[in-house]
Amino acid sequence: MLNLMKTLVSVRGISGYERAVSDKILKLVVPYVDKAWNDPMGNLIAFKKGTAPDGARRKIMFSAHMDEIGFLVTHIEDSGFVRVEQIGGINYVAASYAPVTFDSGLRGIMVPDVSAAPGDIKADRVLVDVGAKDRKEAEKKVKIGDFCALDGELIRLLGRRVAGRPLDDRIGCAIQIKMAEKLKDEPCPDDVYLVFSVQEEVGLRGARTAAFGISPDVGICFDVTGTGDAVGARPMACTVGGGAAIKLKDSSVICDRGLADELAAVAKEKGIKYQFEILAAGGTDTAAMQAAGAGVTAGALSIPTRYIHSGTEMLDLNDAEACAELALAWLRK
Amino acid sequence: MKKYYGLDLIREMSCAFAPSGCEDGLRDFVRAQVEDTCDGLTEDKAGNLLVRIKGRGVGYDADKPARLLIASHMDEVGFMIKEITPEGYLKFSVVGQIDPRVLCGRHLRIGDETHAVKGVIATKAIHLQTAEERTHATPAGKMYVDIGAKNADEASKLVSVGDYAVFDSDFVTFGKDDRFMKGKALNSRAAAAALIEVIRDLHGAATALPFDVYFAFTTCGEIGIKGAAVAANTVKPSLCITVEGTEANDLPDVGASSVVCRLGDGVVLPLADQGTLFDAGMIRATVSAAELAGAKTQIRRGISGWGEAAAVQQSMAGVRTMELALPGRYARTASVVALREDYVTLRELLKNLLRDWKF
């Protein structure tokens, strides 16, 4: 899981521009599944047929998003500084002075107006310094329409805890890749669609259309969730290390309670560490799947994570592995 | 009905009475302009006009043809009369998003596409306002329309609650060599006019495309892109180009790095807005095609707004979508300003993209 995450965080792909991430994941997942393809919006869908006879197989969709928050280049100043617009909910204060990488490979640093007070740091006062002397030099390496994102990173903390970015939601992608590996050796009765979705950070857009196309019976999302154990965190009975977080609701969705109870029962039976999660603010692909087409029974298994959307996020790989284990146990029950 | 071309077509479209929900008259006009030069047209349940140009030739599957949707909304922002006061003044609701600061003293036409009464938007004179009232713009809810009626009785003979109203704004050309155009709803109506001219050209040129093209003149774009969502589900395209107006802010007090697009710099290609991240592949192909054809294009430097593309991109199992936009200053006011040459660039670029399909 650690090495897989190192690979996944090293690729840059913001909402709408996920191709490089999709290509990387495709290579990792294609040895284990029956079919893999990109749909019109760019979602990567990996399909594994179930063992039950025709007509007796349900369609189970899993979703983890490939996109990370980032920036689109909208203007290059005469001074050579690059002006960007944010894509996805970014904390500009947290991103200040952070190193970024462009899709071309060019490196830069996100810099606020140095005279701006922390409270004034907003999109129109943040630029990227690529070290160019002037516009001409900058234009040799970057153009309007390019994108950039904060550099990926993964550092080991104590135990099996890691910090870095973008853990949201490369950890979900890692879980799905691990599931594909396990399903190859031990398939389950139902058809499984592992969807690596696009454009989640800007409104759950990929999962919506992927779910319409697949029309699954059940949809389960793997994404990060907040915790109550960070300094000054809002009270929340969800902690890093507390196990796979079975989502009951977030601000975009009320999960199917029957499904949540099933997942809890399987976890209890198999001795998989789990906790419940109710997230006060934040949406996930779960909501998009639930309302797609004529509706889908939807739920989520979340990975408790501190400092989401900041410069550096933190989670426990044990929790991620518990999510994968629980999903597989549920598929095989 | 008479057929219109070029500037005259834009004039007729700009002056048409068609606020969101009241598009019947304009739809009839558009129908008459293209019915002889297409392979069929229909109207769907949302009132969208769908005009088809059939594909043919190499790669065309006659049983299950692929479809390209090109969509442009017909409607404009406007008003609806919600009350007639005892004194014969009218109170109104705004249809779509209009900055109340552009309303004071405006002329309106009240009624529908068949008949209209003239009126003026009235507000309290400044010397009669309280100190508090003077510190902010009068909200639309506190404004009146004066139609010159003595009392409610007289007013009721001329208008009814539920009547629509639009800005009463002439279409004029101005500036050096008459390069500039001004009219209400100008850049979105000119975008729709471009579609009409492209339909005629495509039909006339007998171009062989390996797919059907559906041109959709949609309804209710200004109040939440409702028409486009229905058009997408009716047509079920695999690719879509939305053609709209977009706000140009190339004005004196705006810093160079804050200008999102300029009149005269050609067709605007947005990378994104608040509802859509446009298909990067389609944008690249369009920029290349435009360069080869010598057509000016500009990438929009900003991602505000919410166009029709969002409704189409996320319909069904997803549709690859791009937007081409005509820049216009002062959108959603009585005097939208655009350049004639930008219109020509847009029209010709669309023709080129279809004649020399690269997507």
XYZ file of C-alpha atoms in Angstrom:
692
model
C 0.000 0.000 0.000
C 2.842 2.397 0.857
C 4.662 1.917 -2.436
C 1.429 2.066 -4.380
C 0.613 5.396 -2.716
C 4.115 6.718 -3.498
C 3.430 5.987 -7.178
C -0.051 7.486 -7.153
C 0.872 10.778 -5.460
C 3.708 11.338 -7.918
C 1.340 12.011 -10.846
C -0.349 15.365 -11.332
C -3.935 15.515 -12.524
C -6.458 18.211 -11.626
C -10.209 18.177 -12.255
C -10.813 18.027 -15.992
C -7.198 17.089 -16.706
C -6.853 13.626 -15.201
C -5.338 11.819 -18.186
C -1.900 11.207 -16.690
C -3.435 9.747 -13.534
C -5.789 7.583 -15.579
C -2.914 6.270 -17.694
C -0.893 5.409 -14.592
C -3.815 3.631 -12.871
C -4.727 1.781 -16.055
C -1.259 0.210 -16.172
C -1.581 -0.852 -12.551
C -5.058 -2.307 -12.746
C -5.291 -3.854 -16.219
C -3.468 -7.133 -15.305
C -6.237 -7.961 -12.818
C -9.529 -7.114 -14.528
C -11.480 -8.297 -17.557
C -11.861 -4.920 -19.245
C -10.856 -1.326 -18.648
C -11.849 1.775 -20.586
C -12.282 5.538 -20.361
C -15.800 6.873 -20.796
C -16.676 10.218 -22.527
C -15.856 12.283 -19.471
C -12.569 10.471 -18.896
C -13.629 8.260 -15.987
C -11.495 5.096 -15.937
C -13.747 2.074 -15.505
C -12.252 -1.330 -14.670
C -14.656 -4.247 -14.921
C -14.444 -7.678 -13.309
C -17.152 -10.169 -14.149
C -18.796 -12.069 -11.269
C -19.021 -15.829 -10.868
C -22.793 -16.092 -10.421
C -24.805 -17.217 -13.487
C -26.345 -14.737 -15.954
C -29.321 -12.947 -14.465
C -28.147 -13.633 -10.914
C -25.311 -11.109 -10.886
C -25.866 -7.668 -9.397
C -23.856 -4.686 -10.642
C -21.718 -3.185 -7.889
C -20.023 0.133 -8.599
C -17.144 1.466 -6.526
C -15.917 5.000 -6.980
C -12.715 6.802 -6.021
C -11.759 10.054 -7.684
C -8.556 10.601 -9.635
C -8.631 14.384 -9.667
C -6.859 16.613 -7.174
C -7.417 20.296 -6.515
C -5.212 22.618 -8.523
C -4.971 25.643 -10.764
C -5.496 26.639 -14.414
C -3.154 29.153 -16.010
C -5.176 32.159 -17.158
C -2.585 34.840 -17.809
C 1.144 35.425 -17.935
C 2.196 38.784 -16.527
C 4.790 40.961 -18.244
C 6.973 40.318 -15.205
C 7.020 36.586 -15.948
C 4.806 35.622 -13.015
C 2.008 33.214 -13.909
C -1.562 34.014 -12.913
C -3.892 31.088 -12.154
C -7.524 30.356 -11.331
C -8.355 27.737 -8.729
C -10.052 24.493 -9.653
C -11.645 22.855 -6.636
C -11.749 24.127 -3.056
C -8.254 25.162 -2.188
C -7.018 26.801 0.969
C -4.857 29.610 -0.419
C -3.217 30.340 2.887
C -2.184 26.709 3.191
C -0.946 26.715 -0.402
C 1.170 29.832 0.015
C 4.840 29.290 -0.736
C 4.102 25.706 -1.739
C 5.992 24.174 -4.648
C 3.841 23.347 -7.672
C 4.375 21.329 -10.829
C 2.796 22.065 -14.226
C 1.552 19.408 -16.629
C 4.603 20.147 -18.776
C 6.891 19.296 -15.854
C 7.825 22.926 -15.176
C 8.311 23.699 -11.477
C 7.189 26.806 -9.641
C 6.186 28.206 -6.280
C 2.759 29.516 -5.367
C 3.330 32.980 -3.919
C 0.912 35.441 -2.371
C 1.327 39.176 -2.639
C 4.056 39.532 -0.013
C 2.390 42.616 1.433
C -0.975 40.875 1.835
C -2.191 40.015 5.315
C -2.987 36.296 5.714
C -6.695 37.080 5.692
C -6.381 38.872 2.344
C -4.789 36.043 0.463
C -7.230 35.236 -2.352
C -7.123 34.105 -5.941
C -6.364 37.514 -7.387
C -3.384 38.002 -5.122
C -1.662 34.671 -5.672
C 0.725 34.031 -8.505
C 3.166 31.314 -9.477
C 6.843 32.208 -9.595
C 8.536 30.009 -12.201
C 11.787 31.946 -12.048
C 11.233 33.649 -15.402
C 12.945 36.979 -16.179
C 9.956 38.215 -18.115
C 6.880 37.093 -20.017
C 8.884 35.927 -23.037
C 10.975 33.560 -20.971
C 7.921 32.216 -19.150
C 6.032 31.660 -22.408
C 8.734 29.283 -23.593
C 7.710 26.842 -20.879
C 4.084 27.546 -19.966
C 0.965 28.809 -21.744
C -2.581 29.813 -20.964
C -4.640 26.688 -20.454
C -1.857 24.681 -18.795
C -2.525 23.480 -15.272
C -0.495 23.070 -12.130
C -0.982 21.478 -8.737
C 0.892 21.338 -5.455
C 3.724 18.822 -5.616
C 2.864 15.317 -4.552
C 4.482 14.004 -1.429
C 4.327 11.012 0.904
C 6.221 10.869 4.178
C 6.152 8.166 6.803
C 5.151 9.106 10.281
C 4.995 6.730 13.234
C 3.409 3.322 12.816
C 1.602 2.970 9.510
C 0.634 6.604 9.421
C 1.597 8.746 6.487
C 1.358 12.399 5.579
C 1.460 14.058 2.189
C -0.704 14.996 -0.751
C -2.917 14.355 -2.575
C -4.154 11.667 -0.203
C -7.621 12.886 -1.205
C -8.414 10.722 -3.081
C -5.360 8.732 -4.274
C -5.905 6.612 -1.159
C -9.336 5.677 -2.527
C -7.722 4.816 -5.863
C -5.137 2.681 -4.049
C -7.913 0.804 -2.259
C -9.597 0.035 -5.570
C -6.333 -1.150 -7.149
C -5.755 -3.472 -4.177
C -9.297 -4.796 -4.547
C -8.660 -5.564 -8.204
C -5.561 -7.569 -7.213
C -7.529 -9.588 -4.658
C -10.533 -10.122 -6.949
C -8.295 -11.662 -9.600
C -7.397 -14.537 -7.286
C -10.734 -14.743 -5.512
C -13.599 -13.384 -7.601
C -16.990 -12.655 -6.083
C -20.501 -13.508 -7.304
C -21.466 -10.028 -8.570
C -20.123 -7.897 -11.426
C -17.752 -5.285 -10.058
C -17.120 -1.901 -11.682
C -14.137 -0.112 -10.176
C -14.617 3.481 -11.289
C -11.718 5.897 -11.020
C -13.764 9.030 -11.404
C -13.037 12.494 -12.747
C -14.051 15.987 -11.666
C -15.188 15.070 -8.164
C -13.602 18.147 -6.639
C -15.703 20.492 -8.763
C -19.071 18.852 -8.155
C -19.022 15.050 -8.351
C -19.371 15.292 -12.109
C -17.643 12.115 -13.268
C -19.355 9.745 -10.852
C -22.734 11.091 -11.935
C -22.291 10.182 -15.580
C -20.393 6.959 -14.845
C -23.265 5.775 -12.650
C -25.755 6.645 -15.376
C -23.792 4.603 -17.868
C -23.279 1.587 -15.608
C -26.695 1.735 -13.891
C -25.481 -0.239 -10.853
C -27.606 -1.854 -8.165
C -25.282 -0.688 -5.393
C -22.699 2.078 -5.314
C -19.935 2.412 -2.724
C -17.543 5.343 -2.639
C -14.003 5.355 -1.217
C -12.978 8.850 -0.181
C -11.364 10.637 2.721
C -13.401 12.006 5.571
C -12.665 14.411 8.366
C -11.816 13.445 11.922
C -12.469 14.803 15.372
C -8.906 14.311 16.522
C -7.029 17.228 14.948
C -6.147 20.287 17.084
C -9.234 22.501 17.226
C -11.294 20.076 15.157
C -15.054 20.153 15.357
C -16.285 17.331 17.601
C -16.642 14.186 15.520
C -16.566 10.594 16.649
C -14.221 9.559 13.881
C -10.486 9.171 14.392
C -7.367 8.310 12.470
C -6.656 4.694 13.363
C -10.258 4.019 14.332
C -10.765 1.750 11.336
C -12.812 1.851 8.133
C -15.352 4.667 8.490
C -18.827 3.584 7.396
C -20.478 6.762 6.184
C -23.948 7.502 7.485
C -24.204 10.963 6.002
C -22.293 13.946 4.765
C -23.608 17.257 3.484
C -24.345 15.811 0.031
C -25.919 12.467 0.893
C -27.742 10.378 3.433
C -26.397 6.904 2.853
C -28.656 3.913 2.565
C -29.001 2.756 6.161
C -29.589 -0.857 5.205
C -26.297 -0.885 3.314
C -24.469 0.819 6.188
C -25.859 -1.757 8.623
C -24.822 -4.609 6.312
C -21.279 -3.254 6.149
C -21.144 -2.918 9.945
C -22.433 -6.454 10.408
C -19.813 -7.872 8.028
C -17.073 -5.883 9.785
C -18.151 -7.180 13.164
C -18.354 -10.736 11.937
C -14.913 -10.690 10.275
C -13.219 -8.719 13.039
C -12.430 -5.746 10.766
C -11.918 -2.508 12.656
C -14.654 -0.027 11.792
C -16.314 3.179 12.971
C -19.232 5.272 11.815
C -18.860 8.589 10.111
C -21.126 11.621 9.942
C -19.421 14.494 8.168
C -20.856 17.947 8.808
C -19.512 19.586 5.682
C -18.294 18.029 2.478
C -19.645 16.024 -0.442
C -18.509 12.839 -2.153
C -19.224 10.725 -5.217
C -21.741 8.835 -3.049
C -24.340 11.539 -3.652
C -23.787 11.511 -7.412
C -24.214 7.748 -7.584
C -27.319 7.758 -5.389
C -29.309 10.087 -7.633
C -28.097 8.763 -10.979
C -30.643 7.423 -13.440
C -33.514 5.837 -11.557
C -31.517 5.818 -8.324
C -28.854 3.588 -6.748
C -28.492 2.121 -3.247
C -25.488 4.091 -2.132
C -22.993 4.152 0.683
C -19.366 4.886 1.378
C -16.341 3.552 3.184
C -14.206 6.502 4.189
C -10.616 6.876 5.231
C -10.343 9.201 8.243
C -7.904 11.961 7.302
C -6.622 15.071 9.034
C -5.984 18.419 7.292
C -7.957 17.646 4.117
C -7.337 20.176 1.278
C -4.494 21.786 3.164
C -0.880 21.562 2.029
C -0.421 18.192 3.738
C -2.954 15.535 4.690
C -2.484 12.661 7.154
C -4.018 9.225 7.549
C -3.396 5.680 8.755
C -2.781 3.039 6.058
C -4.392 0.483 8.409
C -7.699 2.324 8.009
C -7.365 2.213 4.218
C -6.614 -1.492 4.235
C -9.592 -2.053 6.536
C -11.796 -0.339 3.914
C -10.530 -2.672 1.190
C -10.888 -5.740 3.395
C -14.408 -4.783 4.437
C -15.539 -4.104 0.872
C -14.173 -7.455 -0.314
C -15.747 -9.306 2.632
C -19.082 -7.636 1.871
C -18.824 -8.606 -1.812
C -18.214 -12.226 -0.880
C -20.858 -12.594 1.816
C -41.900 34.927 -43.777
C -38.998 36.951 -45.070
C -35.515 35.475 -44.834
C -32.848 37.594 -43.161
C -29.094 37.508 -43.493
C -26.034 38.959 -41.773
C -26.598 42.217 -39.928
C -30.340 42.230 -40.641
C -30.645 38.779 -39.128
C -28.825 39.909 -35.998
C -31.082 42.961 -35.785
C -34.271 40.892 -35.983
C -32.967 38.436 -33.394
C -31.792 41.135 -30.990
C -35.101 42.996 -31.158
C -37.254 39.889 -30.764
C -39.455 39.682 -27.655
C -38.346 36.452 -25.982
C -37.641 36.435 -22.267
C -37.188 33.042 -20.562
C -40.447 31.108 -20.844
C -41.792 33.273 -23.655
C -39.773 32.029 -26.610
C -42.642 31.029 -28.942
C -42.395 34.041 -31.237
C -38.652 33.804 -31.670
C -38.847 30.068 -32.185
C -41.335 30.635 -35.026
C -38.994 33.206 -36.526
C -36.004 30.861 -36.371
C -38.069 28.028 -37.809
C -39.023 30.172 -40.780
C -35.384 31.133 -41.372
C -34.152 27.542 -41.619
C -37.046 25.259 -42.528
C -36.127 25.216 -46.226
C -32.462 24.552 -45.586
C -32.330 21.555 -43.296
C -33.220 17.870 -43.146
C -36.098 18.237 -40.758
C -36.890 20.133 -37.628
C -38.819 19.303 -34.481
C -39.743 20.889 -31.218
C -39.203 18.978 -27.985
C -41.105 19.119 -24.705
C -39.108 22.028 -23.343
C -39.886 24.115 -26.411
C -36.399 23.737 -27.873
C -36.239 23.923 -31.668
C -34.100 21.087 -32.995
C -32.848 21.453 -36.568
C -31.207 18.463 -38.185
C -28.606 18.278 -40.929
C -28.185 14.631 -41.849
C -24.817 13.051 -42.250
C -23.799 10.876 -45.134
C -20.830 9.358 -46.911
C -17.873 7.481 -45.528
C -18.271 6.460 -41.897
C -21.949 7.405 -41.593
C -24.041 4.712 -39.931
C -27.558 5.288 -41.220
C -29.108 2.888 -38.683
C -27.470 4.352 -35.612
C -25.914 7.663 -36.583
C -23.582 9.452 -34.210
C -24.761 12.936 -33.287
C -23.199 16.315 -32.739
C -25.288 18.825 -30.806
C -24.712 22.536 -31.381
C -26.782 24.513 -28.896
C -27.568 28.177 -28.383
C -30.225 29.615 -26.101
C -32.959 31.844 -27.543
C -34.130 33.539 -24.381
C -33.124 36.828 -22.801
C -33.429 38.260 -19.328
C -36.584 40.258 -18.755
C -39.403 40.974 -16.364
C -42.834 39.760 -15.375
C -45.619 42.022 -14.125
C -46.771 40.867 -10.715
C -49.057 43.640 -9.537
C -50.986 46.680 -10.763
C -51.092 49.388 -8.113
C -54.229 51.485 -7.473
C -52.435 54.428 -9.137
C -51.894 52.441 -12.332
C -48.202 51.663 -11.872
C -46.828 48.161 -12.358
C -44.678 46.163 -9.936
C -42.484 43.512 -11.467
C -40.329 40.456 -10.888
C -37.056 40.013 -12.667
C -36.748 36.986 -14.980
C -33.121 35.859 -14.985
C -30.266 37.779 -13.364
C -30.250 41.539 -13.829
C -28.196 43.985 -11.787
C -30.831 46.397 -10.369
C -28.445 49.283 -10.962
C -29.009 49.042 -14.723
C -32.786 49.403 -14.400
C -33.478 53.004 -13.412
C -35.154 54.959 -16.177
C -35.065 52.116 -18.690
C -37.696 51.795 -21.409
C -39.595 48.537 -21.454
C -41.993 46.799 -23.826
C -44.692 45.003 -21.869
C -46.879 42.286 -23.294
C -45.702 39.406 -25.424
C -44.355 38.730 -28.899
C -47.608 39.782 -30.575
C -48.284 43.100 -28.898
C -46.536 45.337 -26.422
C -47.163 48.510 -24.515
C -44.364 50.932 -23.725
C -43.351 51.875 -20.214
C -40.543 53.363 -18.182
C -38.956 52.003 -15.007
C -39.496 54.518 -12.261
C -37.886 54.910 -8.892
C -38.134 57.534 -6.196
C -36.248 60.698 -7.100
C -33.065 61.119 -5.076
C -34.245 64.182 -3.181
C -37.208 62.208 -1.923
C -35.131 59.276 -0.699
C -34.108 58.839 2.911
C -30.435 59.021 3.842
C -30.420 55.262 4.249
C -32.028 54.649 0.854
C -29.427 56.795 -0.842
C -26.580 54.578 0.248
C -27.527 51.624 -1.905
C -29.076 50.753 -5.244
C -32.843 50.517 -5.236
C -33.779 46.856 -5.333
C -36.012 45.738 -8.213
C -38.801 45.021 -5.757
C -39.042 48.701 -4.905
C -39.247 49.876 -8.512
C -42.326 50.568 -10.641
C -43.154 50.634 -14.327
C -44.942 53.771 -15.478
C -47.119 53.094 -18.520
C -48.852 56.459 -18.370
C -52.082 55.092 -16.894
C -54.280 57.237 -14.637
C -55.301 54.379 -12.389
C -55.511 50.606 -12.061
C -58.612 50.459 -14.253
C -56.922 52.181 -17.155
C -53.754 50.139 -16.671
C -55.685 46.850 -16.661
C -57.003 47.630 -20.138
C -53.435 47.737 -21.413
C -51.572 45.055 -19.411
C -52.285 42.072 -17.155
C -50.557 40.494 -14.197
C -48.346 37.790 -15.671
C -47.408 39.777 -18.766
C -43.746 39.668 -19.657
C -41.562 42.702 -20.371
C -38.201 43.222 -22.063
C -35.839 46.160 -22.454
C -37.004 48.426 -25.256
C -33.684 48.878 -26.979
C -32.985 49.644 -30.623
C -30.389 47.746 -32.547
C -27.800 50.204 -33.844
C -24.339 50.101 -35.314
C -21.818 52.734 -34.261
C -18.186 53.658 -34.016
C -15.632 53.984 -36.766
C -16.860 52.267 -39.930
C -19.884 51.112 -37.914
C -17.822 48.251 -36.541
C -19.710 48.109 -33.271
C -23.242 46.856 -32.671
C -25.512 47.636 -29.746
C -28.768 45.949 -28.823
C -30.449 44.005 -26.055
C -29.398 40.382 -25.581
C -27.017 41.065 -28.438
C -24.187 38.625 -27.963
C -26.416 35.631 -27.206
C -28.830 36.482 -30.073
C -25.921 37.011 -32.456
C -24.600 33.597 -31.371
C -27.975 32.088 -32.314
C -27.934 34.035 -35.592
C -24.561 32.456 -36.377
C -26.178 29.028 -36.001
C -28.865 29.998 -38.529
C -26.278 31.092 -41.065
C -24.201 27.952 -40.456
C -27.262 25.727 -40.982
C -27.886 27.357 -44.351
C -24.235 27.035 -45.309
C -23.974 23.397 -44.237
C -27.119 22.480 -46.135
C -26.075 24.406 -49.209
C -22.518 23.088 -49.295
C -23.784 19.501 -49.174
C -20.875 18.641 -46.904
C -20.637 14.932 -46.136
C -20.283 14.525 -42.386
C -20.153 11.045 -40.821
C -22.739 12.045 -38.229
C -25.990 13.980 -37.881
C -25.734 17.561 -36.651
C -28.560 18.827 -34.457
C -28.698 22.568 -33.996
C -30.712 23.291 -30.854
C -32.241 26.686 -30.195
C -32.949 26.221 -26.525
C -35.271 27.796 -23.998
C -34.764 29.074 -20.475
C -31.001 29.389 -20.677
C -31.039 32.509 -18.524
C -32.908 30.918 -15.634
C -30.858 27.843 -15.052
C -30.120 26.197 -18.414
C -33.241 24.096 -18.319
C -33.761 23.851 -22.076
C -30.293 22.561 -22.852
C -30.637 19.655 -20.409
C -33.804 18.524 -22.173
C -32.257 18.996 -25.618
C -29.342 16.788 -24.591
C -31.664 14.016 -23.468
C -33.763 14.351 -26.603
C -30.840 14.320 -29.034
C -28.441 12.095 -27.029
C -25.288 13.426 -28.692
C -21.770 12.131 -28.277
C -20.263 15.576 -28.792
C -21.563 19.048 -28.106
C -20.569 22.609 -28.894
C -22.509 25.297 -27.045
C -22.481 28.733 -28.635
C -23.210 31.645 -26.334
C -22.379 35.207 -25.504
C -19.720 35.864 -22.870
C -18.965 38.999 -20.890
C -15.992 41.062 -22.055
C -14.511 43.403 -19.438
C -11.945 45.223 -21.599
C -12.726 48.536 -19.927
C -10.494 51.418 -18.812
C -10.269 50.693 -15.073
C -9.679 46.991 -15.433
C -6.046 45.872 -15.070
C -4.588 43.906 -17.991
C -4.350 40.728 -15.954
C -8.013 40.958 -14.939
C -9.407 41.321 -18.462
C -11.059 37.994 -19.228
C -11.593 38.579 -22.949
C -11.641 41.460 -25.447
C -13.805 42.684 -28.260
C -11.847 42.237 -31.474
C -9.680 39.370 -30.269
C -12.012 36.842 -31.872
C -14.033 33.865 -30.715
C -13.714 33.168 -27.007
C -12.842 29.638 -25.936
C -13.399 29.157 -22.231
C -11.352 26.502 -20.451
C -13.887 26.283 -17.671
C -16.745 28.013 -15.954
C -18.348 27.305 -12.593
C -20.372 24.440 -14.041
C -18.057 22.865 -16.581
C -14.471 21.974 -17.323
C -14.503 21.961 -21.106
C -13.019 19.131 -23.132
C -9.332 19.922 -23.503
C -9.001 17.806 -26.662
C -11.816 19.652 -28.426
C -10.334 23.004 -27.413
C -6.894 22.072 -28.749
C -8.347 20.846 -32.039
C -10.353 24.051 -32.389
C -7.360 26.293 -31.694
C -5.357 24.429 -34.360
C -8.186 24.569 -36.876
C -8.611 28.279 -36.223
C -4.889 28.927 -36.686
C -4.910 27.115 -40.029
C -7.950 29.078 -41.151
C -6.493 32.360 -39.915
C -9.427 32.865 -37.536
C -8.836 34.776 -34.327
C -9.547 32.944 -31.075
C -8.860 33.878 -27.474
C -8.808 31.681 -24.383
C -11.026 33.220 -21.710
C -8.950 34.232 -18.722
C -11.455 33.574 -16.000
C -13.789 30.811 -14.949
C -16.857 32.660 -13.676
C -20.374 32.162 -14.998
C -22.383 29.008 -15.623
C -23.236 28.228 -19.238
C -25.460 25.656 -20.894
C -22.592 23.244 -21.421
C -22.830 21.954 -17.834
C -26.304 20.555 -18.434
C -25.172 18.747 -21.567
C -21.772 17.504 -20.376
C -23.308 15.768 -17.411
C -26.358 14.384 -19.177
C -26.746 10.625 -19.544
C -23.358 8.901 -19.496
C -21.502 12.117 -20.268
C -20.961 14.165 -23.412
C -17.690 15.710 -24.589
C -18.431 19.417 -24.614
C -16.850 22.666 -25.678
C -18.088 26.261 -25.768
C -17.529 28.934 -28.416
C -18.503 32.377 -27.228
C -19.031 35.800 -28.762
C -17.572 38.516 -26.525
C -19.958 41.309 -25.562
C -19.706 44.196 -23.145
C -22.477 45.062 -20.638
C -24.279 41.702 -20.776
C -27.824 41.598 -19.416
C -28.350 45.319 -19.809
C -30.333 47.276 -22.357
C -27.166 47.981 -24.338
C -24.974 44.996 -25.009
C -22.080 45.935 -27.275
C -20.298 43.556 -29.636
C -18.132 43.763 -32.737
C -19.403 42.839 -36.179
C -16.083 41.266 -37.105
C -16.167 38.973 -34.039
C -19.566 37.755 -35.245
C -18.144 36.990 -38.662
C -15.172 35.193 -37.068
C -17.537 33.046 -34.992
C -19.749 32.176 -37.931
C -16.842 31.341 -40.198
C -15.035 29.314 -37.530
C -18.137 27.178 -36.957
C -18.457 26.621 -40.707
C -14.797 25.657 -40.885
C -15.003 23.242 -37.978
C -17.914 21.460 -39.631
C -16.466 21.412 -43.128
C -13.140 20.122 -41.932
C -14.092 17.959 -38.979
C -11.153 17.003 -36.785
C -12.592 15.895 -33.474
